[in-house]
PDB file of C-alpha atoms in Angstrom:
ATOM      1  CA  MET A  11       0.000   0.000   0.000  1.00 45.00           C
ATOM      2  CA  ARG A  12       2.825   2.372   0.841  1.00 46.00           C
ATOM      3  CA  ILE A  13       4.513   1.734  -2.513  1.00 47.00           C
ATOM      4  CA  ARG A  14       1.227   2.298  -4.295  1.00 50.00           C
ATOM      5  CA  ARG A  15       0.746   5.642  -2.517  1.00 50.00           C
ATOM      6  CA  VAL A  16       4.270   6.787  -3.432  1.00 44.00           C
ATOM      7  CA  LEU A  17       3.870   5.865  -7.085  1.00 45.00           C
ATOM      8  CA  THR A  18       0.438   7.487  -7.246  1.00 51.00           C
ATOM      9  CA  THR A  19       1.835  10.700  -5.772  1.00 49.00           C
ATOM     10  CA  ALA A  20       4.756  10.680  -8.202  1.00 47.00           C
ATOM     11  CA  LEU A  21       2.479  10.225 -11.215  1.00 47.00           C
ATOM     12  CA  PHE A  22       0.200  13.004  -9.977  1.00 46.00           C
ATOM     13  CA  LEU A  23       3.106  15.443  -9.573  1.00 45.00           C
ATOM     14  CA  LEU A  24       4.457  14.565 -13.016  1.00 48.00           C
ATOM     15  CA  GLY A  25       1.058  15.056 -14.644  1.00 52.00           C
ATOM     16  CA  ALA A  26       0.613  18.422 -12.952  1.00 47.00           C
ATOM     17  CA  ALA A  27       4.086  19.704 -13.834  1.00 47.00           C
ATOM     18  CA  ALA A  28       4.216  18.665 -17.491  1.00 48.00           C
ATOM     19  CA  PRO A  29       1.497  21.015 -18.858  1.00 46.00           C
ATOM     20  CA  ALA A  30       2.942  23.999 -17.015  1.00 44.00           C
ATOM     21  CA  ALA A  31       6.434  23.265 -18.297  1.00 44.00           C
ATOM     22  CA  LEU A  32       5.208  22.867 -21.840  1.00 42.00           C
ATOM     23  CA  ALA A  33       3.344  26.178 -21.577  1.00 43.00           C
ATOM     24  CA  VAL A  34       6.520  27.912 -20.409  1.00 40.00           C
ATOM     25  CA  ALA A  35       8.446  26.330 -23.293  1.00 41.00           C
ATOM     26  CA  ALA A  36       5.906  27.569 -25.806  1.00 41.00           C
ATOM     27  CA  ALA A  37       5.875  31.144 -24.483  1.00 40.00           C
ATOM     28  CA  PRO A  38       9.419  32.113 -25.585  1.00 37.00           C
ATOM     29  CA  ALA A  39       8.782  30.659 -29.033  1.00 36.00           C
ATOM     30  CA  VAL A  40       5.794  32.944 -29.436  1.00 34.00           C
ATOM     31  CA  ALA A  41       7.683  35.948 -28.137  1.00 33.00           C
ATOM     32  CA  ASP A  42      10.717  35.325 -30.377  1.00 35.00           C
ATOM     33  CA  SER A  43       8.777  34.623 -33.544  1.00 33.00           C
ATOM     34  CA  SER A  44       9.547  36.765 -36.582  1.00 34.00           C
ATOM     35  CA  PRO A  45       7.317  39.748 -37.385  1.00 33.00           C
ATOM     36  CA  SER A  46       4.530  39.134 -39.867  1.00 35.00           C
ATOM     37  CA  PRO A  47       5.346  40.216 -43.418  1.00 38.00           C
ATOM     38  CA  SER A  48       4.349  43.761 -44.350  1.00 36.00           C
ATOM     39  CA  PRO A  49       2.457  44.301 -47.624  1.00 40.00           C
ATOM     40  CA  SER A  50       4.295  45.966 -50.456  1.00 45.00           C
ATOM     41  CA  GLY A  51       3.983  49.733 -50.385  1.00 54.00           C
ATOM     42  CA  ASP A  52       3.610  50.109 -46.596  1.00 51.00           C
ATOM     43  CA  ASP A  53       5.054  53.278 -45.072  1.00 55.00           C
ATOM     44  CA  GLY A  54       8.685  52.827 -44.222  1.00 77.00           C
ATOM     45  CA  ALA A  55       9.303  49.936 -46.602  1.00 82.00           C
ATOM     46  CA  PRO A  56      12.462  50.565 -48.675  1.00 90.00           C
ATOM     47  CA  THR A  57      11.886  51.331 -52.355  1.00 92.00           C
ATOM     48  CA  GLU A  58      15.480  51.214 -53.561  1.00 92.00           C
ATOM     49  CA  ALA A  59      18.550  49.016 -53.284  1.00 94.00           C
ATOM     50  CA  GLY A  60      22.222  49.702 -52.790  1.00 93.00           C
ATOM     51  CA  THR A  61      24.898  49.040 -55.373  1.00 92.00           C
ATOM     52  CA  SER A  62      27.602  47.652 -53.055  1.00 92.00           C
ATOM     53  CA  PHE A  63      28.123  46.235 -49.562  1.00 91.00           C
ATOM     54  CA  ARG A  64      28.798  49.700 -48.163  1.00 89.00           C
ATOM     55  CA  THR A  65      25.623  51.179 -49.629  1.00 91.00           C
ATOM     56  CA  ALA A  66      23.332  48.209 -49.016  1.00 92.00           C
ATOM     57  CA  THR A  67      19.769  49.239 -48.124  1.00 93.00           C
ATOM     58  CA  GLU A  68      18.812  48.207 -44.589  1.00 92.00           C
ATOM     59  CA  ILE A  69      15.606  46.193 -44.182  1.00 93.00           C
ATOM     60  CA  GLU A  70      14.000  44.523 -41.207  1.00 91.00           C
ATOM     61  CA  GLN A  71      12.848  40.926 -41.115  1.00 90.00           C
ATOM     62  CA  GLY A  72       9.259  40.809 -42.303  1.00 90.00           C
ATOM     63  CA  GLN A  73       9.596  43.879 -44.543  1.00 90.00           C
ATOM     64  CA  ARG A  74       9.072  43.616 -48.282  1.00 93.00           C
ATOM     65  CA  ALA A  75      11.584  45.863 -50.005  1.00 94.00           C
ATOM     66  CA  THR A  76      11.187  46.915 -53.631  1.00 95.00           C
ATOM     67  CA  ALA A  77      13.576  48.456 -56.121  1.00 95.00           C
ATOM     68  CA  GLY A  78      13.634  49.453 -59.752  1.00 94.00           C
ATOM     69  CA  ALA A  79      16.808  48.602 -61.655  1.00 92.00           C
ATOM     70  CA  SER A  80      18.244  47.503 -64.964  1.00 91.00           C
ATOM     71  CA  THR A  81      19.435  44.067 -65.956  1.00 89.00           C
ATOM     72  CA  GLY A  82      23.136  43.868 -65.256  1.00 89.00           C
ATOM     73  CA  ASP A  83      22.941  45.903 -62.036  1.00 93.00           C
ATOM     74  CA  TYR A  84      24.009  44.494 -58.673  1.00 95.00           C
ATOM     75  CA  LEU A  85      21.367  45.101 -56.009  1.00 96.00           C
ATOM     76  CA  TYR A  86      22.276  44.956 -52.295  1.00 96.00           C
ATOM     77  CA  TRP A  87      20.177  44.840 -49.122  1.00 96.00           C
ATOM     78  CA  SER A  88      21.149  44.087 -45.504  1.00 93.00           C
ATOM     79  CA  PHE A  89      19.169  42.650 -42.584  1.00 93.00           C
ATOM     80  CA  PRO A  90      19.844  41.523 -38.983  1.00 92.00           C
ATOM     81  CA  ALA A  91      19.825  37.887 -37.856  1.00 90.00           C
ATOM     82  CA  ASP A  92      20.293  36.730 -34.273  1.00 88.00           C
ATOM     83  CA  ALA A  93      21.396  33.449 -32.709  1.00 86.00           C
ATOM     84  CA  GLY A  94      18.881  30.625 -33.000  1.00 85.00           C
ATOM     85  CA  GLN A  95      17.222  31.997 -36.146  1.00 89.00           C
ATOM     86  CA  ARG A  96      17.109  30.279 -39.532  1.00 93.00           C
ATOM     87  CA  PRO A  97      16.667  33.104 -42.081  1.00 94.00           C
ATOM     88  CA  THR A  98      14.960  32.624 -45.432  1.00 96.00           C
ATOM     89  CA  VAL A  99      15.499  35.189 -48.182  1.00 96.00           C
ATOM     90  CA  LYS A 100      12.953  35.383 -51.004  1.00 96.00           C
ATOM     91  CA  ALA A 101      13.257  37.518 -54.122  1.00 96.00           C
ATOM     92  CA  THR A 102      10.925  38.128 -57.047  1.00 95.00           C
ATOM     93  CA  VAL A 103      12.110  39.847 -60.218  1.00 94.00           C
ATOM     94  CA  LYS A 104       9.473  41.200 -62.601  1.00 93.00           C
ATOM     95  CA  LEU A 105      10.906  41.124 -66.095  1.00 89.00           C
ATOM     96  CA  PRO A 106      10.100  43.330 -69.105  1.00 85.00           C
ATOM     97  CA  GLY A 107       7.771  42.081 -71.806  1.00 76.00           C
ATOM     98  CA  SER A 108       8.811  39.315 -74.145  1.00 69.00           C
ATOM     99  CA  ALA A 109       9.006  41.814 -77.017  1.00 64.00           C
ATOM    100  CA  ALA A 110      11.974  43.497 -75.337  1.00 70.00           C
ATOM    101  CA  ARG A 111      13.831  40.254 -74.567  1.00 75.00           C
ATOM    102  CA  SER A 112      15.205  37.858 -77.129  1.00 74.00           C
ATOM    103  CA  ALA A 113      16.963  35.361 -74.842  1.00 81.00           C
ATOM    104  CA  ALA A 114      16.642  33.644 -71.503  1.00 84.00           C
ATOM    105  CA  GLU A 115      17.974  35.309 -68.351  1.00 87.00           C
ATOM    106  CA  THR A 116      19.596  33.660 -65.336  1.00 91.00           C
ATOM    107  CA  TRP A 117      19.117  35.406 -61.980  1.00 93.00           C
ATOM    108  CA  GLN A 118      20.982  34.604 -58.792  1.00 95.00           C
ATOM    109  CA  ILE A 119      20.661  35.594 -55.138  1.00 95.00           C
ATOM    110  CA  ASP A 120      23.638  35.400 -52.754  1.00 96.00           C
ATOM    111  CA  VAL A 121      23.740  35.965 -48.990  1.00 96.00           C
ATOM    112  CA  TYR A 122      26.843  37.115 -47.085  1.00 95.00           C
ATOM    113  CA  ASP A 123      27.421  37.430 -43.356  1.00 91.00           C
ATOM    114  CA  GLY A 124      28.860  40.394 -41.445  1.00 87.00           C
ATOM    115  CA  LEU A 125      32.395  39.371 -42.447  1.00 87.00           C
ATOM    116  CA  ARG A 126      31.247  39.275 -46.092  1.00 90.00           C
ATOM    117  CA  ARG A 127      31.678  35.525 -46.268  1.00 91.00           C
ATOM    118  CA  ARG A 128      29.273  33.934 -48.711  1.00 94.00           C
ATOM    119  CA  GLN A 129      26.873  31.652 -46.865  1.00 94.00           C
ATOM    120  CA  ALA A 130      25.653  28.434 -48.425  1.00 93.00           C
ATOM    121  CA  CYS A 131      21.930  27.916 -48.845  1.00 93.00           C
ATOM    122  CA  GLN A 132      20.582  24.956 -46.927  1.00 92.00           C
ATOM    123  CA  TYR A 133      17.815  24.656 -49.487  1.00 91.00           C
ATOM    124  CA  GLY A 134      15.915  26.831 -51.947  1.00 91.00           C
ATOM    125  CA  ALA A 135      16.164  27.926 -55.578  1.00 91.00           C
ATOM    126  CA  GLN A 136      19.169  30.231 -55.367  1.00 93.00           C
ATOM    127  CA  THR A 137      19.625  30.417 -59.155  1.00 94.00           C
ATOM    128  CA  ARG A 138      16.901  30.273 -61.778  1.00 93.00           C
ATOM    129  CA  THR A 139      16.693  30.831 -65.509  1.00 91.00           C
ATOM    130  CA  ALA A 140      13.736  32.740 -66.910  1.00 87.00           C
ATOM    131  CA  ALA A 141      12.670  31.923 -70.449  1.00 86.00           C
ATOM    132  CA  ALA A 142      12.399  34.696 -73.012  1.00 83.00           C
ATOM    133  CA  GLY A 143       8.645  34.915 -72.523  1.00 81.00           C
ATOM    134  CA  ALA A 144       8.590  34.684 -68.717  1.00 87.00           C
ATOM    135  CA  ALA A 145       7.026  37.604 -66.838  1.00 89.00           C
ATOM    136  CA  SER A 146       8.907  37.046 -63.567  1.00 91.00           C
ATOM    137  CA  VAL A 147      11.363  34.796 -61.775  1.00 93.00           C
ATOM    138  CA  GLU A 148      11.299  33.788 -58.081  1.00 95.00           C
ATOM    139  CA  LEU A 149      14.343  32.915 -55.991  1.00 96.00           C
ATOM    140  CA  SER A 150      14.809  31.764 -52.409  1.00 96.00           C
ATOM    141  CA  CYS A 151      17.639  30.863 -50.058  1.00 96.00           C
ATOM    142  CA  THR A 152      17.291  29.344 -46.592  1.00 96.00           C
ATOM    143  CA  LEU A 153      20.464  29.682 -44.568  1.00 95.00           C
ATOM    144  CA  ARG A 154      21.751  27.415 -41.860  1.00 93.00           C
ATOM    145  CA  THR A 155      20.747  28.228 -38.302  1.00 90.00           C
ATOM    146  CA  VAL A 156      22.643  31.224 -36.901  1.00 90.00           C
ATOM    147  CA  ARG A 157      24.961  30.083 -34.115  1.00 86.00           C
ATOM    148  CA  ALA A 158      25.839  32.089 -31.023  1.00 83.00           C
ATOM    149  CA  TRP A 159      29.475  31.011 -31.216  1.00 81.00           C
ATOM    150  CA  THR A 160      31.773  29.009 -33.491  1.00 80.00           C
ATOM    151  CA  GLU A 161      35.404  28.164 -34.112  1.00 81.00           C
ATOM    152  CA  THR A 162      37.458  30.819 -35.879  1.00 78.00           C
ATOM    153  CA  TRP A 163      38.249  28.517 -38.793  1.00 83.00           C
ATOM    154  CA  ALA A 164      34.601  27.591 -39.421  1.00 84.00           C
ATOM    155  CA  ASN A 165      32.233  29.299 -41.837  1.00 87.00           C
ATOM    156  CA  ASP A 166      29.154  29.004 -39.636  1.00 88.00           C
ATOM    157  CA  PRO A 167      26.625  31.871 -39.746  1.00 89.00           C
ATOM    158  CA  LEU A 168      26.959  34.141 -36.705  1.00 89.00           C
ATOM    159  CA  PRO A 169      24.743  36.893 -35.229  1.00 90.00           C
ATOM    160  CA  GLY A 170      24.955  40.232 -36.972  1.00 90.00           C
ATOM    161  CA  THR A 171      24.302  41.893 -40.305  1.00 92.00           C
ATOM    162  CA  TYR A 172      23.651  39.816 -43.416  1.00 94.00           C
ATOM    163  CA  TYR A 173      23.889  41.078 -46.974  1.00 95.00           C
ATOM    164  CA  ILE A 174      21.705  40.110 -49.926  1.00 96.00           C
ATOM    165  CA  ARG A 175      23.023  40.455 -53.473  1.00 96.00           C
ATOM    166  CA  LEU A 176      20.674  40.034 -56.428  1.00 96.00           C
ATOM    167  CA  THR A 177      21.857  40.134 -60.018  1.00 94.00           C
ATOM    168  CA  ALA A 178      21.495  38.566 -63.450  1.00 92.00           C
ATOM    169  CA  THR A 179      24.328  36.404 -64.760  1.00 87.00           C
ATOM    170  CA  GLY A 180      25.360  35.405 -68.250  1.00 78.00           C
ATOM    171  CA  LEU A 181      23.340  38.094 -70.012  1.00 82.00           C
ATOM    172  CA  PRO A 182      23.743  38.679 -73.730  1.00 78.00           C
ATOM    173  CA  ALA A 183      24.633  42.196 -74.829  1.00 79.00           C
ATOM    174  CA  SER A 184      21.076  42.738 -76.079  1.00 76.00           C
ATOM    175  CA  GLY A 185      19.689  42.048 -72.608  1.00 77.00           C
ATOM    176  CA  LEU A 186      21.716  44.639 -70.708  1.00 85.00           C
ATOM    177  CA  GLY A 187      19.983  47.755 -69.456  1.00 86.00           C
ATOM    178  CA  LEU A 188      16.404  46.537 -69.672  1.00 88.00           C
ATOM    179  CA  PRO A 189      14.196  47.794 -66.810  1.00 90.00           C
ATOM    180  CA  VAL A 190      13.199  45.323 -64.092  1.00 92.00           C
ATOM    181  CA  ASN A 191      11.456  45.526 -60.715  1.00 94.00           C
ATOM    182  CA  ALA A 192      12.749  43.517 -57.764  1.00 95.00           C
ATOM    183  CA  GLU A 193      11.070  42.548 -54.486  1.00 95.00           C
ATOM    184  CA  VAL A 194      12.976  41.094 -51.549  1.00 96.00           C
ATOM    185  CA  GLU A 195      11.597  39.750 -48.277  1.00 95.00           C
ATOM    186  CA  VAL A 196      13.355  38.120 -45.317  1.00 94.00           C
ATOM    187  CA  GLY A 197      11.753  35.897 -42.692  1.00 93.00           C
ATOM    188  CA  SER A 198      13.174  33.473 -40.145  1.00 90.00           C
ATOM    189  CA  LYS A 199      12.219  30.500 -38.032  1.00 89.00           C
ATOM    190  CA  ASP A 200      13.177  30.343 -34.368  1.00 84.00           C
ATOM    191  CA  ILE A 201      14.915  26.985 -33.870  1.00 80.00           C
ATOM    192  CA  GLY A 202      15.180  27.314 -30.073  1.00 70.00           C
ATOM    193  CA  GLY A 203      17.254  25.137 -27.785  1.00 67.00           C
ATOM    194  CA  ALA A 204      18.111  22.633 -30.514  1.00 68.00           C
ATOM    195  CA  ALA A 205      20.648  25.148 -31.857  1.00 66.00           C
ATOM    196  CA  ALA A 206      22.011  26.373 -28.495  1.00 69.00           C
ATOM    197  CA  VAL A 207      25.783  26.219 -27.980  1.00 73.00           C
ATOM    198  CA  ASP A 208      28.020  26.820 -24.989  1.00 68.00           C
ATOM    199  CA  GLY A 209      29.465  30.169 -26.018  1.00 69.00           C
ATOM    200  CA  SER A 210      28.633  33.599 -27.405  1.00 73.00           C
ATOM    201  CA  LEU A 211      30.214  36.458 -29.325  1.00 76.00           C
ATOM    202  CA  ALA A 212      31.352  39.563 -27.467  1.00 74.00           C
ATOM    203  CA  GLU A 213      29.638  41.692 -30.133  1.00 78.00           C
ATOM    204  CA  PRO A 214      27.484  40.873 -33.175  1.00 81.00           C
ATOM    205  CA  LEU A 215      29.116  41.050 -36.588  1.00 82.00           C
ATOM    206  CA  VAL A 216      27.808  44.499 -37.478  1.00 80.00           C
ATOM    207  CA  PRO A 217      30.573  46.313 -39.393  1.00 69.00           C
ATOM    208  CA  GLY A 218      31.182  50.033 -39.125  1.00 64.00           C
ATOM    209  CA  ILE A 219      30.067  51.890 -42.235  1.00 49.00           C
ATOM    210  CA  ALA A 220      31.342  55.370 -41.339  1.00 47.00           C
ATOM    211  CA  THR A 221      33.206  57.271 -38.641  1.00 47.00           C
ATOM    212  CA  THR A 222      32.489  60.334 -36.555  1.00 49.00           C
ATOM    213  CA  GLY A 223      34.754  62.594 -34.544  1.00 51.00           C
ATOM    214  CA  GLY A 224      38.183  63.827 -35.484  1.00 48.00           C
ATOM    215  CA  LYS A 225      41.606  64.617 -34.090  1.00 49.00           C
ATOM    216  CA  SER A 226      42.034  65.346 -30.414  1.00 46.00           C
ATOM    217  CA  ASP A 227      44.445  67.905 -28.924  1.00 47.00           C
ATOM    218  CA  GLU A 228      47.198  65.289 -28.848  1.00 50.00           C
ATOM    219  CA  ASP A 229      46.689  64.649 -32.602  1.00 49.00           C
ATOM    220  CA  SER A 230      45.466  61.141 -31.887  1.00 49.00           C
ATOM    221  CA  ASP A 231      42.571  59.738 -33.872  1.00 52.00           C
ATOM    222  CA  SER A 232      39.441  59.954 -31.687  1.00 53.00           C
ATOM    223  CA  SER A 233      36.957  58.917 -34.374  1.00 53.00           C
ATOM    224  CA  THR A 234      34.518  56.124 -33.587  1.00 54.00           C
ATOM    225  CA  ALA A 235      32.751  53.718 -35.912  1.00 49.00           C
ATOM    226  CA  VAL A 236      29.096  54.270 -36.697  1.00 51.00           C
ATOM    227  CA  LEU A 237      27.482  50.854 -36.699  1.00 52.00           C
ATOM    228  CA  SER A 238      24.514  49.727 -38.691  1.00 62.00           C
ATOM    229  CA  SER A 239      21.234  50.928 -37.249  1.00 69.00           C
ATOM    230  CA  ILE A 240      19.379  47.650 -37.769  1.00 72.00           C
ATOM    231  CA  GLU A 241      19.033  45.085 -35.014  1.00 72.00           C
ATOM    232  CA  PRO A 242      16.380  42.603 -33.812  1.00 73.00           C
ATOM    233  CA  ASP A 243      13.284  44.115 -32.232  1.00 70.00           C
ATOM    234  CA  ASP A 244      14.236  42.945 -28.731  1.00 67.00           C
ATOM    235  CA  GLY A 245      17.985  43.524 -29.072  1.00 71.00           C
ATOM    236  CA  TRP A 246      20.953  41.345 -29.945  1.00 72.00           C
ATOM    237  CA  ALA A 247      21.518  37.986 -28.295  1.00 69.00           C
ATOM    238  CA  SER A 248      17.855  37.936 -27.312  1.00 58.00           C
ATOM    239  CA  GLY A 249      17.787  34.164 -27.664  1.00 51.00           C
ATOM    240  CA  TRP A 250      19.659  33.376 -24.439  1.00 57.00           C
ATOM    241  CA  TRP A 251      16.455  31.760 -23.186  1.00 62.00           C
ATOM    242  CA  SER A 252      15.540  28.520 -24.932  1.00 63.00           C
ATOM    243  CA  ASP A 253      13.397  25.475 -24.324  1.00 67.00           C
ATOM    244  CA  ARG A 254      16.571  23.613 -23.345  1.00 68.00           C
ATOM    245  CA  TRP A 255      16.181  25.160 -19.877  1.00 72.00           C
ATOM    246  CA  VAL A 256      12.650  23.788 -19.600  1.00 77.00           C
ATOM    247  CA  TRP A 257      13.539  20.276 -20.700  1.00 75.00           C
ATOM    248  CA  THR A 258      16.502  20.289 -18.314  1.00 80.00           C
ATOM    249  CA  ALA A 259      14.113  21.142 -15.466  1.00 85.00           C
ATOM    250  CA  ILE A 260      11.707  18.392 -16.563  1.00 88.00           C
ATOM    251  CA  GLY A 261      14.615  15.944 -16.618  1.00 88.00           C
ATOM    252  CA  GLY A 262      15.538  16.940 -13.067  1.00 90.00           C
ATOM    253  CA  VAL A 263      11.953  16.394 -11.879  1.00 91.00           C
ATOM    254  CA  LEU A 264      11.816  12.973 -13.530  1.00 92.00           C
ATOM    255  CA  ALA A 265      15.153  12.004 -11.980  1.00 92.00           C
ATOM    256  CA  ALA A 266      13.903  13.015  -8.521  1.00 91.00           C
ATOM    257  CA  LEU A 267      10.693  11.036  -8.954  1.00 90.00           C
ATOM    258  CA  ALA A 268      12.654   8.026 -10.177  1.00 91.00           C
ATOM    259  CA  GLY A 269      14.837   8.231  -7.069  1.00 90.00           C
ATOM    260  CA  ILE A 270      11.806   8.359  -4.799  1.00 89.00           C
ATOM    261  CA  GLY A 271      10.215   5.406  -6.567  1.00 87.00           C
ATOM    262  CA  GLY A 272      13.428   3.369  -6.456  1.00 87.00           C
ATOM    263  CA  TYR A 273      13.850   4.012  -2.750  1.00 84.00           C
ATOM    264  CA  ALA A 274      10.255   2.993  -2.064  1.00 83.00           C
ATOM    265  CA  LEU A 275      10.661  -0.238  -4.023  1.00 83.00           C
ATOM    266  CA  THR A 276      13.943  -1.285  -2.372  1.00 83.00           C
ATOM    267  CA  ARG A 277      13.485  -0.255   1.263  1.00 77.00           C
ATOM    268  CA  GLY A 278      11.254  -3.219   2.074  1.00 71.00           C
ATOM    269  CA  ALA A 279       8.041  -3.457   4.113  1.00 70.00           C
ATOM    270  CA  GLY A 280       9.614  -2.328   7.383  1.00 68.00           C
ATOM    271  CA  ARG A 281       9.601  -4.043  10.812  1.00 69.00           C
ATOM    272  CA  PRO A 282       7.115  -6.926  11.146  1.00 71.00           C
ATOM    273  CA  SER A 283       4.323  -6.177  13.591  1.00 72.00           C
ATOM    274  CA  ARG A 284       5.038  -9.331  15.629  1.00 74.00           C
ATOM    275  CA  VAL A 285       8.571  -8.202  16.490  1.00 73.00           C
ATOM    276  CA  PRO A 286       8.776  -5.908  19.537  1.00 75.00           C
ATOM    277  CA  PRO A 287      10.645  -2.611  19.188  1.00 71.00           C
ATOM    278  CA  GLY A 288      13.433  -3.541  21.546  1.00 66.00           C
ATOM    279  CA  ALA A 289      14.154  -6.907  19.978  1.00 58.00           C
TER     280      ALA A 289
END
């Protein structure tokens, strides 16, 4: 009877704790989810693109940026990505009419991190060829999960600024200079504790794009770097909390209950009632 009471109590405590723990695990995922995409033409949405890394147009995750350009141009945008996120970049290029084009066009989208290292796409159509009569071409690139820390020799994506480059490749001379319209949108999925690592960067990889200040009285350079103004809505390194903490707590509760149950099963039935206390 005593063993049955112990096991019943343990099962009751486990059943009461599991829903609460799962609710706590779900709350950070909701809070860290990416903003919903904004429709094209909303106030504040960028309507142009840069022509190099240094002039890349800054966009937020969830924004749909547009730009008018000509075939042969290099278009650049930049966006922030924090640890635990898996960014997906989507681009749509609206091409001129078939009467203006006499050959197929190949478009390509590349993504670079804050150190301007080209990041491989985990999946997605990074390069596509549009036939001569096609009205548009759609591209996508899903990066690997951004890590909070990595070895210096590795090429893992790290928190900071990411650059998007969109351009047409292998164009014939007759296809250069034709007007096109491009749309770019970035979203991400919060991976959570599955991507957590034991380490973090001192600062995100957000390069300085300009300097302010000048020479001090001692003729020493007192200028400071002006960093990119984009960052996640709740700040950098906001993903320190993950569901790994919750599952660790659940594991501790289960281990404690297992210890209680094992003790109850092995301690025996106690002193027989026919044996006097002093015997």
